Amino acid sequence: KQLANPVAAVVSVPIQLNLDRRVGPADGRRSTLIVQPVIPFDLSPDWNLITRTILPLVDQRDVAGPSGDQFGLADTFLSLFLAPKRSAVPGLVVGAGPVFLLPTATDPLLGTKKWSAGPTGLVMSQQGQWTLGLLANHVWSFAGSASRPDVSASLVQPFAAYVTHTSTTFSLNAEVGYNWEAKDWAIPVSAGVSQLFVVGRQPMQFGVFARYWAQSAENGPQG
Protein backbone atom coordinates (compact mmCIF):
# COMPACT_ATOMS: atom_id res chain seq x y z
CA LYS A 1 0.00 0.00 0.00
CA GLN A 2 2.92 2.34 0.63
CA LEU A 3 4.25 1.66 -2.87
CA ALA A 4 0.84 2.66 -4.28
CA ASN A 5 1.15 6.01 -2.47
CA PRO A 6 3.21 8.54 -4.51
CA VAL A 7 4.04 10.56 -1.36
CA ALA A 8 4.62 7.76 1.14
CA ALA A 9 7.42 8.47 3.61
CA VAL A 10 9.42 5.54 2.24
CA VAL A 11 12.61 5.64 0.19
CA SER A 12 11.96 3.84 -3.10
CA VAL A 13 13.54 3.76 -6.55
CA PRO A 14 11.01 2.70 -9.19
CA ILE A 15 12.57 1.79 -12.55
CA GLN A 16 10.18 1.69 -15.49
CA LEU A 17 10.81 0.65 -19.11
CA ASN A 18 8.31 1.92 -21.70
CA LEU A 19 8.26 0.54 -25.25
CA ASP A 20 6.33 2.53 -27.89
CA ARG A 21 5.91 1.74 -31.57
CA ARG A 22 4.27 3.58 -34.49
CA VAL A 23 5.59 6.92 -33.26
CA GLY A 24 5.31 9.86 -35.67
CA PRO A 25 4.69 9.98 -39.42
CA ALA A 26 7.54 7.57 -40.19
CA ASP A 27 6.28 4.87 -37.78
CA GLY A 28 9.28 5.32 -35.53
CA ARG A 29 9.93 3.56 -32.25
CA ARG A 30 10.94 4.74 -28.79
CA SER A 31 12.28 2.98 -25.69
CA THR A 32 12.31 4.99 -22.46
CA LEU A 33 14.00 3.86 -19.25
CA ILE A 34 12.66 5.99 -16.38
CA VAL A 35 14.37 6.08 -12.98
CA GLN A 36 12.09 7.67 -10.36
CA PRO A 37 13.74 7.97 -6.92
CA VAL A 38 11.34 8.98 -4.13
CA ILE A 39 13.08 10.39 -1.04
CA PRO A 40 11.22 11.65 2.06
CA PHE A 41 12.57 14.24 4.51
CA ASP A 42 11.27 14.59 8.05
CA LEU A 43 10.65 18.33 8.49
CA SER A 44 8.80 18.33 11.80
CA PRO A 45 6.56 16.15 13.97
CA ASP A 46 3.66 17.05 11.68
CA TRP A 47 5.11 17.41 8.17
CA ASN A 48 7.16 15.48 5.59
CA LEU A 49 8.78 16.78 2.43
CA ILE A 50 8.66 14.14 -0.33
CA THR A 51 10.90 14.55 -3.37
CA ARG A 52 9.97 12.69 -6.57
CA THR A 53 12.44 12.84 -9.46
CA ILE A 54 11.81 11.50 -12.96
CA LEU A 55 14.99 10.82 -14.96
CA PRO A 56 14.21 9.48 -18.49
CA LEU A 57 16.82 7.79 -20.66
CA VAL A 58 15.56 7.58 -24.25
CA ASP A 59 16.54 5.52 -27.29
CA GLN A 60 14.48 6.44 -30.36
CA ARG A 61 14.50 6.16 -34.13
CA ASP A 62 12.62 8.18 -36.77
CA VAL A 63 10.30 9.76 -34.20
CA ALA A 64 10.35 13.23 -35.82
CA GLY A 65 9.93 11.87 -39.35
CA PRO A 66 13.00 10.17 -40.91
CA SER A 67 15.28 11.77 -38.30
CA GLY A 68 17.57 8.83 -37.57
CA ASP A 69 18.63 7.66 -34.10
CA GLN A 70 18.78 9.63 -30.87
CA PHE A 71 19.99 8.26 -27.56
CA GLY A 72 20.47 10.07 -24.28
CA LEU A 73 18.91 11.75 -21.31
CA ALA A 74 15.63 13.64 -21.77
CA ASP A 75 14.35 16.49 -19.57
CA THR A 76 14.13 15.85 -15.83
CA PHE A 77 11.06 16.45 -13.65
CA LEU A 78 11.52 17.25 -9.96
CA SER A 79 8.41 17.42 -7.73
CA LEU A 80 8.43 18.52 -4.09
CA PHE A 81 5.40 17.56 -2.01
CA LEU A 82 4.73 19.00 1.43
CA ALA A 83 2.54 16.36 3.09
CA PRO A 84 1.08 16.11 6.60
CA LYS A 85 2.02 13.01 8.56
CA ARG A 86 -1.50 12.62 9.94
CA SER A 87 -4.87 13.39 8.39
CA ALA A 88 -8.08 14.42 10.10
CA VAL A 89 -9.88 12.05 7.72
CA PRO A 90 -8.77 8.40 8.06
CA GLY A 91 -7.16 7.10 4.87
CA LEU A 92 -7.00 10.52 3.19
CA VAL A 93 -3.58 11.58 1.86
CA VAL A 94 -2.86 15.04 0.47
CA GLY A 95 0.29 16.79 -0.69
CA ALA A 96 1.22 19.91 -2.64
CA GLY A 97 4.24 21.89 -3.72
CA PRO A 98 6.29 23.02 -6.73
CA VAL A 99 7.35 21.02 -9.76
CA PHE A 100 10.36 21.85 -11.92
CA LEU A 101 11.23 20.85 -15.50
CA LEU A 102 15.00 20.84 -15.91
CA PRO A 103 16.42 20.98 -19.48
CA THR A 104 18.80 18.04 -19.07
CA ALA A 105 18.21 16.56 -22.55
CA THR A 106 21.43 15.60 -24.31
CA ASP A 107 19.89 15.92 -27.80
CA PRO A 108 17.62 18.71 -29.15
CA LEU A 109 15.02 16.11 -30.20
CA LEU A 110 14.82 14.70 -26.66
CA GLY A 111 13.88 17.85 -24.74
CA THR A 112 12.48 21.37 -24.63
CA LYS A 113 15.69 23.34 -23.95
CA LYS A 114 13.56 25.36 -21.52
CA TRP A 115 13.58 25.88 -17.77
CA SER A 116 10.01 25.45 -16.49
CA ALA A 117 8.17 25.39 -13.17
CA GLY A 118 4.70 25.34 -11.70
CA PRO A 119 2.46 23.79 -9.03
CA THR A 120 1.75 20.14 -8.32
CA GLY A 121 -0.72 18.45 -5.98
CA LEU A 122 -2.05 15.08 -4.90
CA VAL A 123 -5.23 13.86 -3.25
CA MET A 124 -5.62 10.18 -2.48
CA SER A 125 -7.69 7.79 -0.40
CA GLN A 126 -6.55 4.42 0.95
CA GLN A 127 -9.42 2.37 2.31
CA GLY A 128 -8.94 -1.32 3.00
CA GLN A 129 -7.16 -2.88 0.03
CA TRP A 130 -8.00 -0.02 -2.36
CA THR A 131 -5.98 3.06 -3.30
CA LEU A 132 -7.69 5.76 -5.37
CA GLY A 133 -6.06 9.05 -6.21
CA LEU A 134 -5.40 11.99 -8.49
CA LEU A 135 -2.03 13.62 -9.17
CA ALA A 136 -1.81 16.85 -11.19
CA ASN A 137 0.72 19.47 -12.22
CA HIS A 138 1.25 22.35 -14.62
CA VAL A 139 4.51 23.87 -15.83
CA TRP A 140 5.32 27.14 -17.61
CA SER A 141 8.70 27.97 -19.14
CA PHE A 142 10.54 31.00 -17.75
CA ALA A 143 14.02 30.72 -19.30
CA GLY A 144 16.02 28.78 -21.86
CA SER A 145 16.63 28.74 -25.60
CA ALA A 146 14.84 31.61 -27.34
CA SER A 147 14.67 29.55 -30.55
CA ARG A 148 12.53 26.84 -28.92
CA PRO A 149 8.74 27.03 -28.30
CA ASP A 150 7.52 28.15 -24.90
CA VAL A 151 6.28 25.46 -22.50
CA SER A 152 2.79 25.50 -21.00
CA ALA A 153 1.68 21.96 -20.21
CA SER A 154 -0.82 20.33 -17.86
CA LEU A 155 -0.85 16.75 -16.60
CA VAL A 156 -3.62 15.03 -14.65
CA GLN A 157 -3.05 11.42 -13.50
CA PRO A 158 -5.99 9.50 -12.02
CA PHE A 159 -4.94 6.13 -10.60
CA ALA A 160 -6.41 3.13 -8.84
CA ALA A 161 -4.78 0.10 -7.23
CA TYR A 162 -6.04 -3.00 -5.44
CA VAL A 163 -3.61 -4.90 -3.20
CA THR A 164 -4.42 -8.54 -2.42
CA HIS A 165 -3.49 -10.40 0.76
CA THR A 166 -0.60 -12.02 -1.15
CA SER A 167 0.90 -8.57 -1.95
CA THR A 168 -0.18 -8.70 -5.59
CA THR A 169 -1.26 -5.29 -6.90
CA PHE A 170 -3.65 -4.69 -9.77
CA SER A 171 -3.33 -1.15 -11.14
CA LEU A 172 -5.10 1.14 -13.58
CA ASN A 173 -4.00 4.67 -14.40
CA ALA A 174 -4.16 7.34 -17.07
CA GLU A 175 -1.92 10.32 -17.86
CA VAL A 176 -4.07 13.09 -19.31
CA GLY A 177 -1.66 15.63 -20.76
CA TYR A 178 -2.46 18.84 -22.61
CA ASN A 179 0.07 21.08 -24.38
CA TRP A 180 -1.43 24.59 -24.31
CA GLU A 181 1.09 25.90 -26.84
CA ALA A 182 0.59 23.17 -29.46
CA LYS A 183 -3.09 22.55 -28.56
CA ASP A 184 -2.36 18.81 -28.34
CA TRP A 185 -3.74 16.08 -26.08
CA ALA A 186 -1.78 12.99 -25.02
CA ILE A 187 -3.72 10.33 -23.07
CA PRO A 188 -2.03 6.98 -22.44
CA VAL A 189 -4.02 4.51 -20.33
CA SER A 190 -2.17 1.71 -18.53
CA ALA A 191 -3.31 -1.45 -16.75
CA GLY A 192 -1.12 -4.04 -15.12
CA VAL A 193 -0.22 -6.35 -12.28
CA SER A 194 2.78 -6.34 -9.97
CA GLN A 195 4.08 -8.57 -7.18
CA LEU A 196 5.95 -7.67 -4.02
CA PHE A 197 8.72 -10.06 -2.93
CA VAL A 198 11.83 -10.02 -0.77
CA VAL A 199 15.43 -10.65 -1.85
CA GLY A 200 17.51 -11.12 1.28
CA ARG A 201 16.04 -8.40 3.49
CA GLN A 202 15.25 -6.01 0.62
CA PRO A 203 11.60 -5.67 -0.48
CA MET A 204 11.24 -5.43 -4.26
CA GLN A 205 8.32 -5.24 -6.68
CA PHE A 206 8.09 -6.36 -10.29
CA GLY A 207 5.21 -5.60 -12.63
CA VAL A 208 4.07 -5.78 -16.26
CA PHE A 209 1.71 -3.23 -17.83
CA ALA A 210 -0.07 -2.81 -21.14
CA ARG A 211 -0.53 0.75 -22.39
CA TYR A 212 -3.04 2.12 -24.90
CA TRP A 213 -2.83 5.63 -26.34
CA ALA A 214 -6.45 6.83 -26.29
CA GLN A 215 -5.24 10.16 -27.67
CA SER A 216 -1.81 11.06 -28.96
CA ALA A 217 -0.08 14.37 -29.61
CA GLU A 218 1.22 15.18 -33.07
CA ASN A 219 4.10 12.81 -33.86
CA GLY A 220 3.16 10.77 -30.77
CA PRO A 221 2.61 7.00 -30.43
CA GLN A 222 -0.47 5.44 -31.99
CA GLY A 223 -2.58 2.73 -30.34
PDB file of C-alpha atoms in Angstrom, residues 120-217:
ATOM      1  CA  THR A 120       1.752  20.142  -8.319  1.00  0.00           C
ATOM      2  CA  GLY A 121      -0.716  18.451  -5.980  1.00  0.00           C
ATOM      3  CA  LEU A 122      -2.054  15.077  -4.902  1.00  0.00           C
ATOM      4  CA  VAL A 123      -5.231  13.861  -3.254  1.00  0.00           C
ATOM      5  CA  MET A 124      -5.624  10.176  -2.483  1.00  0.00           C
ATOM      6  CA  SER A 125      -7.686   7.792  -0.398  1.00  0.00           C
ATOM      7  CA  GLN A 126      -6.546   4.416   0.950  1.00  0.00           C
ATOM      8  CA  GLN A 127      -9.425   2.368   2.309  1.00  0.00           C
ATOM      9  CA  GLY A 128      -8.940  -1.321   2.997  1.00  0.00           C
ATOM     10  CA  GLN A 129      -7.158  -2.878   0.033  1.00  0.00           C
ATOM     11  CA  TRP A 130      -7.999  -0.017  -2.356  1.00  0.00           C
ATOM     12  CA  THR A 131      -5.978   3.057  -3.303  1.00  0.00           C
ATOM     13  CA  LEU A 132      -7.694   5.759  -5.367  1.00  0.00           C
ATOM     14  CA  GLY A 133      -6.057   9.054  -6.210  1.00  0.00           C
ATOM     15  CA  LEU A 134      -5.399  11.991  -8.488  1.00  0.00           C
ATOM     16  CA  LEU A 135      -2.033  13.619  -9.167  1.00  0.00           C
ATOM     17  CA  ALA A 136      -1.806  16.847 -11.187  1.00  0.00           C
ATOM     18  CA  ASN A 137       0.723  19.469 -12.224  1.00  0.00           C
ATOM     19  CA  HIS A 138       1.253  22.346 -14.624  1.00  0.00           C
ATOM     20  CA  VAL A 139       4.512  23.871 -15.828  1.00  0.00           C
ATOM     21  CA  TRP A 140       5.319  27.136 -17.610  1.00  0.00           C
ATOM     22  CA  SER A 141       8.703  27.970 -19.141  1.00  0.00           C
ATOM     23  CA  PHE A 142      10.544  31.002 -17.752  1.00  0.00           C
ATOM     24  CA  ALA A 143      14.021  30.720 -19.299  1.00  0.00           C
ATOM     25  CA  GLY A 144      16.022  28.782 -21.859  1.00  0.00           C
ATOM     26  CA  SER A 145      16.626  28.739 -25.595  1.00  0.00           C
ATOM     27  CA  ALA A 146      14.837  31.606 -27.338  1.00  0.00           C
ATOM     28  CA  SER A 147      14.671  29.552 -30.546  1.00  0.00           C
ATOM     29  CA  ARG A 148      12.526  26.841 -28.921  1.00  0.00           C
ATOM     30  CA  PRO A 149       8.743  27.035 -28.303  1.00  0.00           C
ATOM     31  CA  ASP A 150       7.515  28.149 -24.898  1.00  0.00           C
ATOM     32  CA  VAL A 151       6.276  25.459 -22.498  1.00  0.00           C
ATOM     33  CA  SER A 152       2.788  25.500 -21.003  1.00  0.00           C
ATOM     34  CA  ALA A 153       1.677  21.965 -20.215  1.00  0.00           C
ATOM     35  CA  SER A 154      -0.816  20.335 -17.857  1.00  0.00           C
ATOM     36  CA  LEU A 155      -0.850  16.754 -16.605  1.00  0.00           C
ATOM     37  CA  VAL A 156      -3.623  15.029 -14.648  1.00  0.00           C
ATOM     38  CA  GLN A 157      -3.050  11.424 -13.504  1.00  0.00           C
ATOM     39  CA  PRO A 158      -5.989   9.499 -12.020  1.00  0.00           C
ATOM     40  CA  PHE A 159      -4.938   6.132 -10.597  1.00  0.00           C
ATOM     41  CA  ALA A 160      -6.414   3.126  -8.841  1.00  0.00           C
ATOM     42  CA  ALA A 161      -4.784   0.104  -7.228  1.00  0.00           C
ATOM     43  CA  TYR A 162      -6.039  -2.996  -5.439  1.00  0.00           C
ATOM     44  CA  VAL A 163      -3.605  -4.900  -3.204  1.00  0.00           C
ATOM     45  CA  THR A 164      -4.416  -8.539  -2.420  1.00  0.00           C
ATOM     46  CA  HIS A 165      -3.490 -10.399   0.764  1.00  0.00           C
ATOM     47  CA  THR A 166      -0.604 -12.019  -1.153  1.00  0.00           C
ATOM     48  CA  SER A 167       0.901  -8.571  -1.949  1.00  0.00           C
ATOM     49  CA  THR A 168      -0.176  -8.696  -5.592  1.00  0.00           C
ATOM     50  CA  THR A 169      -1.258  -5.289  -6.897  1.00  0.00           C
ATOM     51  CA  PHE A 170      -3.651  -4.694  -9.775  1.00  0.00           C
ATOM     52  CA  SER A 171      -3.329  -1.155 -11.136  1.00  0.00           C
ATOM     53  CA  LEU A 172      -5.099   1.136 -13.585  1.00  0.00           C
ATOM     54  CA  ASN A 173      -3.996   4.672 -14.402  1.00  0.00           C
ATOM     55  CA  ALA A 174      -4.155   7.344 -17.074  1.00  0.00           C
ATOM     56  CA  GLU A 175      -1.924  10.316 -17.861  1.00  0.00           C
ATOM     57  CA  VAL A 176      -4.073  13.089 -19.314  1.00  0.00           C
ATOM     58  CA  GLY A 177      -1.663  15.627 -20.761  1.00  0.00           C
ATOM     59  CA  TYR A 178      -2.457  18.844 -22.610  1.00  0.00           C
ATOM     60  CA  ASN A 179       0.070  21.084 -24.383  1.00  0.00           C
ATOM     61  CA  TRP A 180      -1.430  24.587 -24.307  1.00  0.00           C
ATOM     62  CA  GLU A 181       1.088  25.903 -26.841  1.00  0.00           C
ATOM     63  CA  ALA A 182       0.595  23.168 -29.458  1.00  0.00           C
ATOM     64  CA  LYS A 183      -3.090  22.549 -28.557  1.00  0.00           C
ATOM     65  CA  ASP A 184      -2.359  18.809 -28.339  1.00  0.00           C
ATOM     66  CA  TRP A 185      -3.742  16.078 -26.075  1.00  0.00           C
ATOM     67  CA  ALA A 186      -1.785  12.987 -25.022  1.00  0.00           C
ATOM     68  CA  ILE A 187      -3.723  10.334 -23.068  1.00  0.00           C
ATOM     69  CA  PRO A 188      -2.033   6.981 -22.439  1.00  0.00           C
ATOM     70  CA  VAL A 189      -4.019   4.509 -20.331  1.00  0.00           C
ATOM     71  CA  SER A 190      -2.171   1.707 -18.534  1.00  0.00           C
ATOM     72  CA  ALA A 191      -3.308  -1.447 -16.750  1.00  0.00           C
ATOM     73  CA  GLY A 192      -1.120  -4.041 -15.119  1.00  0.00           C
ATOM     74  CA  VAL A 193      -0.221  -6.353 -12.283  1.00  0.00           C
ATOM     75  CA  SER A 194       2.784  -6.338  -9.967  1.00  0.00           C
ATOM     76  CA  GLN A 195       4.082  -8.566  -7.182  1.00  0.00           C
ATOM     77  CA  LEU A 196       5.951  -7.669  -4.016  1.00  0.00           C
ATOM     78  CA  PHE A 197       8.716 -10.063  -2.926  1.00  0.00           C
ATOM     79  CA  VAL A 198      11.830 -10.016  -0.774  1.00  0.00           C
ATOM     80  CA  VAL A 199      15.427 -10.653  -1.851  1.00  0.00           C
ATOM     81  CA  GLY A 200      17.511 -11.125   1.281  1.00  0.00           C
ATOM     82  CA  ARG A 201      16.036  -8.396   3.486  1.00  0.00           C
ATOM     83  CA  GLN A 202      15.251  -6.013   0.617  1.00  0.00           C
ATOM     84  CA  PRO A 203      11.603  -5.668  -0.482  1.00  0.00           C
ATOM     85  CA  MET A 204      11.235  -5.428  -4.257  1.00  0.00           C
ATOM     86  CA  GLN A 205       8.322  -5.242  -6.679  1.00  0.00           C
ATOM     87  CA  PHE A 206       8.091  -6.356 -10.291  1.00  0.00           C
ATOM     88  CA  GLY A 207       5.211  -5.600 -12.629  1.00  0.00           C
ATOM     89  CA  VAL A 208       4.066  -5.776 -16.255  1.00  0.00           C
ATOM     90  CA  PHE A 209       1.715  -3.234 -17.827  1.00  0.00           C
ATOM     91  CA  ALA A 210      -0.066  -2.807 -21.143  1.00  0.00           C
ATOM     92  CA  ARG A 211      -0.535   0.747 -22.387  1.00  0.00           C
ATOM     93  CA  TYR A 212      -3.043   2.116 -24.897  1.00  0.00           C
ATOM     94  CA  TRP A 213      -2.834   5.633 -26.342  1.00  0.00           C
ATOM     95  CA  ALA A 214      -6.447   6.828 -26.292  1.00  0.00           C
ATOM     96  CA  GLN A 215      -5.243  10.156 -27.669  1.00  0.00           C
ATOM     97  CA  SER A 216      -1.806  11.065 -28.960  1.00  0.00           C
ATOM     98  CA  ALA A 217      -0.078  14.367 -29.612  1.00  0.00           C
TER      99      ALA A 217
END
